[in-house]
Amino acid sequence: VEDFARAARRAVALGFDAVEVMGSEGYLVNQFTAPLTNTRDDEWGGDAERRRRFPVAVAAAVREAVGADFPVLFRMSGADLVEGGTPREDVGALAVALAAAGVDALAVGIGWHESPVPTVQAQVPAGTWATYAKDVKQALRASGHGALPVVASNRYSRLAQVDEVLAAGDVDFVALARPFLADPGIVAKSRAGRPDTVDVCLACNEACIDRSFGTERVSCLVNPRSGYEAEFPLTVRERRGRYAVVGAGPAGLEAARTLARLGQEVEVLEAESEPGGQFRWAARVPGKEDFGETVRHHVRELAGLGVRLRLGHRVGHRDLAHLRGFDGVVLATGVLAHRPELPGLALPHVLDYQRAFADPEALGPRVAIIGGGGVGVDLAHLLTADPQLKRTPEAFLARHALTAGGPVARLAPRTASAAPRRVTVVRR
Ligand code: SF4
């Protein structure tokens, strides 16, 4: 408890404007409220009141450490989404106890990292978790703490989705993190009436959350400058050079955008008739449609920056003279799929993944996918997608058996007949 208080005092000394106690997502504070992890039978566990004693003690200690006027937010778990997690009826009582301990706002997090239910991935519809923040607000209202602001969070990528949740009047704020990595200008652009110019977060977690669990620096798949702003400042050079970028996949589009933003003249050459490269395939996977938005966004931005995009132009020897006229050429021609040494690869029903993404109908009812990495699994999702599946928050919650309000999260079993194909993923 004293460690939390000390950390808060340091934050004040360092000039921060507020502190938030991380009491959700299965970390230490949250582990005290869940019977799954709190098996104590002393004054810190045993019943609901003793299980919430630790978070309440932390909140009170932090408040005391920073003084009455310094803003203290507390991120509590709205639903742990693990078997044996904090019972739902305990969540409201915890919110009330934290209010009494003097926090200034309650941010509501969702799920533990161990949860079998996706919480921040692309297939989770925006607004799905607002219902748990609403429960917290209702508990506060019922106990006379209704004025305490409640902050919803998790899985919003557009401010229009945020507006919708706020308009319903059940929560006071919505917290975002990843969308600011994808586009730090999200608020300014939306305020200026140009939400269409926002680089949308894909909820892919590849360069942010996934990296934060290791030792790599957090960045963003659609905005690789994120986290590297100091190393790569957007300083416009005085001498305007000419650059050719070969390949209009995500890497080529980003290279072109960066060069153009640095004031350079840029031409992009792409062999296919459409830009986007591998992102075009990703955008076909149910729930990952926003990958297409990244391509559209970059192409729009390139047009605004005066970049010339030549599609259907495969660069070859005949282009050497043309390319010599540039100050630099960026090769962003993508990856080559590894072809294993297997007999039968030339048979007519053996397709490479690009062909399978482009034309899934070319495959029969029983499919073996060789390779179980991201591409293979995405393809499996595409091939087994249930066209009847509703992508609303309500349908998502029902699919994960969360509507009854139970804390146990399980995947509702899908009948084999619902899938249009039988797919087997084979991995080395
Ligand atoms: Fe969003 Fe970028 Fe993180 Fe992907 S890497 S989830 S686009 S912030």
XYZ file of C-alpha atoms and ligand atoms in Angstrom:
436
model
C 0.000 0.000 0.000
C 2.778 2.371 0.907
C 4.514 1.657 -2.433
C 1.467 2.946 -4.302
C 1.403 6.059 -2.117
C 5.129 6.624 -2.699
C 4.696 6.285 -6.455
C 1.893 8.850 -6.395
C 4.015 11.266 -4.381
C 6.786 10.906 -6.960
C 4.344 11.604 -9.781
C 3.348 14.845 -8.058
C 6.995 15.800 -7.518
C 7.735 15.138 -11.190
C 5.020 17.559 -12.244
C 2.289 15.225 -13.460
C -1.249 16.582 -13.484
C -3.022 13.490 -12.139
C -2.410 9.912 -11.099
C -4.400 6.824 -11.950
C -4.150 3.666 -9.873
C -4.069 0.583 -12.087
C -6.595 -1.639 -10.355
C -7.877 -3.693 -13.273
C -6.816 -6.123 -16.013
C -5.695 -8.738 -13.496
C -2.783 -6.887 -11.936
C -2.033 -6.947 -8.204
C -4.851 -4.696 -6.986
C -7.415 -6.574 -9.079
C -6.098 -9.935 -7.853
C -7.242 -9.057 -4.361
C -10.903 -8.698 -5.394
C -11.098 -12.017 -7.291
C -11.754 -15.261 -5.388
C -9.680 -16.973 -8.099
C -6.481 -15.320 -6.920
C -7.316 -14.151 -3.407
C -7.395 -17.288 -1.293
C -6.413 -15.535 1.917
C -8.448 -15.985 5.043
C -7.013 -13.083 7.021
C -8.167 -9.465 7.054
C -7.303 -9.137 3.293
C -9.516 -11.959 2.038
C -12.243 -14.428 2.817
C -15.340 -12.422 1.936
C -16.203 -9.631 -0.474
C -15.590 -6.848 2.006
C -12.140 -8.103 2.979
C -11.262 -8.786 -0.676
C -11.846 -5.127 -1.542
C -9.892 -3.920 1.452
C -6.608 -3.733 -0.486
C -7.871 -1.573 -3.381
C -9.657 0.700 -0.934
C -6.524 0.967 1.235
C -4.455 1.829 -1.857
C -6.956 4.505 -2.924
C -7.014 6.034 0.556
C -3.218 5.965 0.862
C -2.761 7.591 -2.548
C -5.287 10.263 -1.689
C -3.487 11.019 1.541
C -0.124 11.099 -0.213
C -1.100 13.624 -2.898
C -3.391 15.856 -0.865
C -7.050 16.726 -1.247
C -6.787 18.800 -4.434
C -4.679 16.573 -6.675
C -6.730 14.495 -9.146
C -6.738 10.769 -8.399
C -8.319 8.367 -10.857
C -8.771 4.704 -10.109
C -9.002 2.141 -12.875
C -11.130 -0.672 -11.539
C -12.221 -3.834 -13.285
C -15.767 -3.760 -14.597
C -15.643 -7.488 -15.344
C -12.653 -9.788 -14.962
C -13.978 -12.240 -17.594
C -12.229 -15.185 -16.004
C -13.730 -18.033 -14.096
C -13.464 -17.194 -10.411
C -13.108 -13.476 -11.157
C -14.619 -10.715 -9.054
C -18.343 -11.515 -8.699
C -20.456 -8.994 -10.564
C -22.345 -7.989 -7.438
C -19.019 -7.052 -5.790
C -18.103 -4.618 -8.572
C -20.703 -1.995 -7.623
C -19.806 -2.281 -3.950
C -16.127 -1.746 -4.787
C -17.013 1.383 -6.799
C -18.937 2.801 -3.846
C -16.106 1.996 -1.426
C -13.558 3.675 -3.721
C -15.780 6.744 -3.977
C -15.856 6.910 -0.193
C -12.048 6.578 -0.137
C -11.818 9.856 -2.024
C -11.031 9.083 -5.679
C -12.002 11.749 -8.234
C -13.061 9.419 -11.038
C -13.471 5.736 -11.723
C -12.133 4.397 -15.004
C -13.581 1.018 -15.852
C -11.268 -1.557 -17.421
C -12.397 -4.887 -18.827
C -10.993 -8.392 -18.682
C -7.742 -9.944 -17.587
C -4.942 -10.817 -19.963
C -5.812 -14.456 -19.202
C -9.436 -14.007 -20.249
C -10.681 -16.331 -23.006
C -12.857 -13.495 -24.327
C -11.179 -10.965 -26.607
C -11.534 -7.474 -25.145
C -9.441 -5.095 -27.247
C -9.070 -7.028 -30.486
C -10.526 -5.987 -33.809
C -13.414 -8.446 -33.659
C -14.835 -6.744 -30.562
C -17.458 -4.202 -31.669
C -16.918 -0.651 -30.397
C -19.019 0.121 -27.352
C -19.302 -3.506 -26.232
C -17.920 -2.839 -22.762
C -19.802 0.382 -22.017
C -22.482 -1.658 -20.298
C -20.076 -2.508 -17.458
C -19.145 1.151 -16.953
C -22.859 1.905 -16.926
C -23.323 -0.646 -14.106
C -20.638 1.149 -12.108
C -22.371 4.474 -12.667
C -25.685 3.032 -11.574
C -24.179 1.628 -8.381
C -22.715 5.054 -7.625
C -26.017 6.781 -8.306
C -27.876 4.349 -6.051
C -25.471 5.065 -3.203
C -25.525 8.856 -3.438
C -22.170 9.074 -5.293
C -23.759 9.743 -8.691
C -21.687 12.890 -9.249
C -18.443 10.887 -9.375
C -17.313 10.731 -13.030
C -17.170 7.284 -14.592
C -14.865 6.658 -17.544
C -15.598 3.897 -20.060
C -12.690 2.360 -21.923
C -11.524 -0.426 -24.229
C -11.964 -0.799 -27.941
C -12.893 2.574 -29.369
C -11.136 3.646 -32.524
C -13.278 6.530 -33.751
C -14.568 9.567 -31.919
C -18.023 9.057 -33.449
C -18.249 5.797 -31.465
C -17.247 7.706 -28.356
C -19.895 10.349 -29.018
C -22.510 7.632 -29.269
C -21.636 6.210 -25.872
C -21.529 9.646 -24.276
C -24.851 10.615 -25.834
C -26.518 7.660 -24.108
C -25.756 9.455 -20.833
C -24.596 6.372 -18.914
C -20.965 7.386 -18.532
C -19.192 10.718 -18.222
C -16.001 10.145 -20.208
C -14.412 7.646 -22.552
C -10.692 6.936 -22.306
C -8.623 6.107 -25.394
C -4.984 5.127 -25.686
C -4.161 3.249 -28.898
C -5.996 5.686 -31.237
C -3.506 8.364 -30.151
C -0.606 6.164 -31.223
C -2.257 5.634 -34.595
C -2.956 9.338 -35.018
C -2.051 11.907 -32.367
C -4.214 14.346 -34.318
C -7.430 12.375 -33.766
C -9.063 15.014 -31.573
C -7.843 18.028 -33.525
C -8.903 16.541 -36.866
C -12.303 15.517 -35.559
C -12.861 18.947 -34.012
C -11.951 20.523 -37.319
C -14.783 18.517 -38.902
C -12.408 16.134 -40.715
C -12.769 12.773 -38.946
C -12.263 11.175 -42.365
C -8.620 12.266 -42.264
C -7.875 10.359 -39.047
C -5.520 7.401 -39.322
C -7.685 4.781 -37.637
C -6.277 2.361 -35.042
C -6.744 -1.194 -36.317
C -6.975 -2.789 -32.871
C -4.283 -5.171 -34.136
C -2.145 -4.757 -30.984
C 0.918 -5.777 -32.961
C 3.201 -2.838 -32.330
C 1.680 -1.576 -29.079
C 0.289 -4.093 -26.571
C 2.200 -7.092 -27.929
C 5.475 -5.202 -27.711
C 4.717 -3.807 -24.270
C 4.784 -7.366 -22.907
C 8.346 -7.802 -24.137
C 11.305 -5.504 -24.255
C 10.559 -3.790 -27.554
C 9.579 -0.163 -27.714
C 5.893 0.495 -28.222
C 4.986 1.940 -31.600
C 2.118 1.596 -34.050
C 1.495 -0.490 -37.136
C -0.172 2.362 -39.036
C 2.058 5.101 -37.645
C 5.618 3.839 -37.292
C 6.831 7.275 -36.157
C 4.884 6.682 -32.974
C 7.406 6.350 -30.164
C 10.214 7.508 -32.469
C 9.201 11.156 -32.858
C 12.424 12.445 -31.321
C 14.668 10.295 -33.551
C 12.723 11.071 -36.708
C 11.415 14.615 -36.492
C 9.334 15.819 -39.393
C 11.722 18.550 -40.376
C 11.176 19.788 -43.894
C 14.502 19.836 -45.743
C 15.355 22.859 -47.767
C 16.652 20.960 -50.765
C 13.773 19.229 -52.464
C 14.799 15.853 -53.770
C 12.961 13.370 -55.972
C 12.263 9.871 -54.699
C 10.716 6.812 -56.275
C 9.038 4.233 -54.068
C 8.595 0.804 -55.608
C 5.591 -0.933 -54.073
C 2.360 0.537 -52.720
C 1.832 -1.870 -49.849
C 1.730 -0.482 -46.315
C 5.515 -0.003 -46.200
C 5.667 1.763 -49.561
C 2.687 3.981 -48.768
C 4.220 4.937 -45.429
C 7.644 5.605 -46.958
C 6.001 7.811 -49.587
C 3.971 9.638 -46.970
C 7.034 10.301 -44.819
C 9.143 11.511 -47.728
C 6.361 13.781 -48.950
C 5.814 15.178 -45.463
C 9.530 15.952 -45.381
C 8.971 18.110 -48.409
C 10.322 15.703 -51.030
C 8.847 14.999 -54.427
C 7.639 11.388 -54.559
C 6.415 8.920 -57.132
C 5.070 5.483 -56.181
C 5.127 2.583 -58.638
C 2.922 -0.427 -57.971
C 2.624 -3.613 -60.034
C -0.969 -4.364 -58.994
C -3.975 -2.404 -60.143
C -4.785 -1.497 -56.519
C -2.600 -0.188 -53.693
C -2.457 -1.834 -50.268
C -0.393 -5.006 -50.720
C -0.968 -7.522 -47.932
C -3.360 -5.113 -46.180
C -5.848 -5.801 -48.972
C -5.994 -9.438 -47.861
C -6.183 -8.540 -44.190
C -9.150 -6.245 -44.901
C -11.136 -9.232 -46.177
C -10.959 -11.031 -42.853
C -14.183 -10.530 -40.898
C -13.607 -7.909 -38.210
C -10.428 -6.604 -39.832
C -12.088 -4.353 -42.397
C -10.265 -1.314 -41.006
C -7.061 -2.532 -42.678
C -8.715 -1.266 -45.862
C -9.287 2.077 -44.172
C -5.537 2.432 -43.575
C -4.916 2.017 -47.291
C -7.662 4.482 -48.231
C -6.385 6.951 -45.660
C -2.799 6.782 -46.902
C -3.824 7.076 -50.534
C -5.953 10.144 -49.724
C -3.096 11.674 -47.786
C -0.639 10.992 -50.602
C -2.962 12.708 -53.068
C -3.105 15.722 -50.746
C 0.689 15.747 -50.536
C 1.000 15.706 -54.310
C 2.488 12.202 -54.540
C 2.099 10.514 -57.901
C 0.771 6.954 -57.603
C 1.257 4.805 -60.709
C -0.711 1.578 -60.470
C -0.391 -1.459 -62.730
C 3.242 -0.664 -63.375
C 5.648 -3.480 -62.617
C 9.139 -2.029 -62.415
C 11.668 -3.701 -64.695
C 14.720 -3.014 -66.782
C 12.840 -0.614 -68.973
C 12.448 1.687 -65.946
C 16.155 2.043 -65.228
C 16.499 5.248 -67.185
C 13.434 6.683 -65.482
C 14.675 5.656 -62.019
C 18.085 7.239 -62.658
C 16.336 10.593 -62.640
C 15.565 10.238 -58.926
C 17.742 11.092 -55.937
C 16.778 7.844 -54.254
C 14.720 4.728 -54.802
C 12.940 2.960 -51.948
C 12.282 -0.723 -52.534
C 9.126 -1.724 -50.692
C 8.222 -4.716 -52.791
C 7.038 -6.855 -49.909
C 7.558 -10.437 -48.925
C 7.731 -13.701 -50.803
C 5.786 -16.557 -49.292
C 7.936 -19.528 -48.363
C 7.117 -22.530 -50.520
C 7.822 -25.743 -48.669
C 9.383 -28.660 -50.504
C 6.375 -30.916 -50.733
C 5.272 -33.254 -53.481
C 2.045 -32.198 -55.143
C 2.442 -28.441 -54.869
C 1.699 -28.121 -58.574
C -1.687 -29.826 -58.296
C -4.566 -27.639 -59.429
C -6.285 -27.492 -56.020
C -3.145 -26.253 -54.248
C -3.303 -22.463 -54.053
C -0.961 -19.930 -52.557
C -2.528 -17.730 -49.922
C -2.814 -14.625 -52.105
C -4.975 -16.563 -54.540
C -7.034 -18.042 -51.698
C -7.684 -14.577 -50.218
C -8.518 -13.161 -53.629
C -10.864 -15.982 -54.565
C -11.993 -18.142 -51.623
C -14.655 -19.703 -53.852
C -11.879 -21.479 -55.731
C -11.498 -23.723 -52.670
C -13.638 -26.748 -51.942
C -15.583 -27.545 -48.767
C -12.617 -29.174 -46.997
C -9.429 -27.134 -46.799
C -6.026 -27.749 -45.255
C -3.982 -24.630 -44.594
C -0.252 -25.266 -44.375
C 1.183 -22.725 -41.960
C -0.470 -21.575 -38.755
C 0.999 -18.084 -38.434
C -1.019 -14.887 -38.656
C -1.754 -15.254 -42.370
C -2.837 -18.891 -42.056
C -5.109 -18.185 -39.103
C -6.588 -15.113 -40.787
C -7.313 -17.185 -43.870
C -8.990 -19.816 -41.690
C -11.188 -17.074 -40.216
C -12.102 -15.863 -43.682
C -12.959 -19.359 -44.914
C -15.067 -20.277 -41.903
C -16.786 -16.922 -41.430
C -20.444 -17.264 -40.612
C -22.252 -14.805 -42.900
C -25.140 -14.629 -40.429
C -22.899 -13.519 -37.574
C -24.075 -10.213 -36.130
C -21.315 -7.785 -35.237
C -23.137 -5.747 -32.616
C -22.124 -5.353 -28.959
C -25.246 -7.253 -27.868
C -24.562 -10.176 -30.206
C -20.906 -10.264 -29.129
C -21.851 -10.382 -25.439
C -24.428 -13.092 -26.110
C -21.909 -15.164 -28.071
C -19.623 -15.133 -25.066
C -22.415 -15.945 -22.628
C -22.009 -12.589 -20.919
C -25.590 -11.322 -21.112
C -26.741 -13.119 -17.990
C -24.339 -10.986 -15.993
C -22.286 -13.953 -14.868
C -18.575 -13.425 -14.339
C -17.691 -16.660 -16.085
C -16.645 -16.173 -19.665
C -16.845 -19.048 -22.068
C -17.131 -19.344 -25.801
C -20.507 -20.554 -26.925
C -19.825 -23.698 -28.955
C -20.548 -23.338 -32.641
C -22.180 -26.171 -34.464
C -20.044 -27.608 -37.225
C -22.809 -27.102 -39.773
C -22.782 -23.320 -39.266
C -19.370 -23.054 -40.912
C -19.408 -23.028 -44.697
C -16.180 -25.053 -44.802
C -14.146 -27.462 -42.760
C -10.680 -26.082 -42.306
C -7.646 -27.745 -40.788
C -4.609 -25.612 -39.999
C -1.344 -27.550 -40.117
C 1.655 -26.131 -38.350
C 5.245 -27.298 -38.269
Fe -3.778 0.438 -32.963
Fe -1.331 0.874 -33.818
Fe -1.703 -0.623 -31.657
Fe -2.385 -1.584 -34.048
S -0.312 -1.077 -33.340
S -3.613 -1.617 -32.166
S -3.064 0.266 -35.097
S -2.168 1.542 -31.861
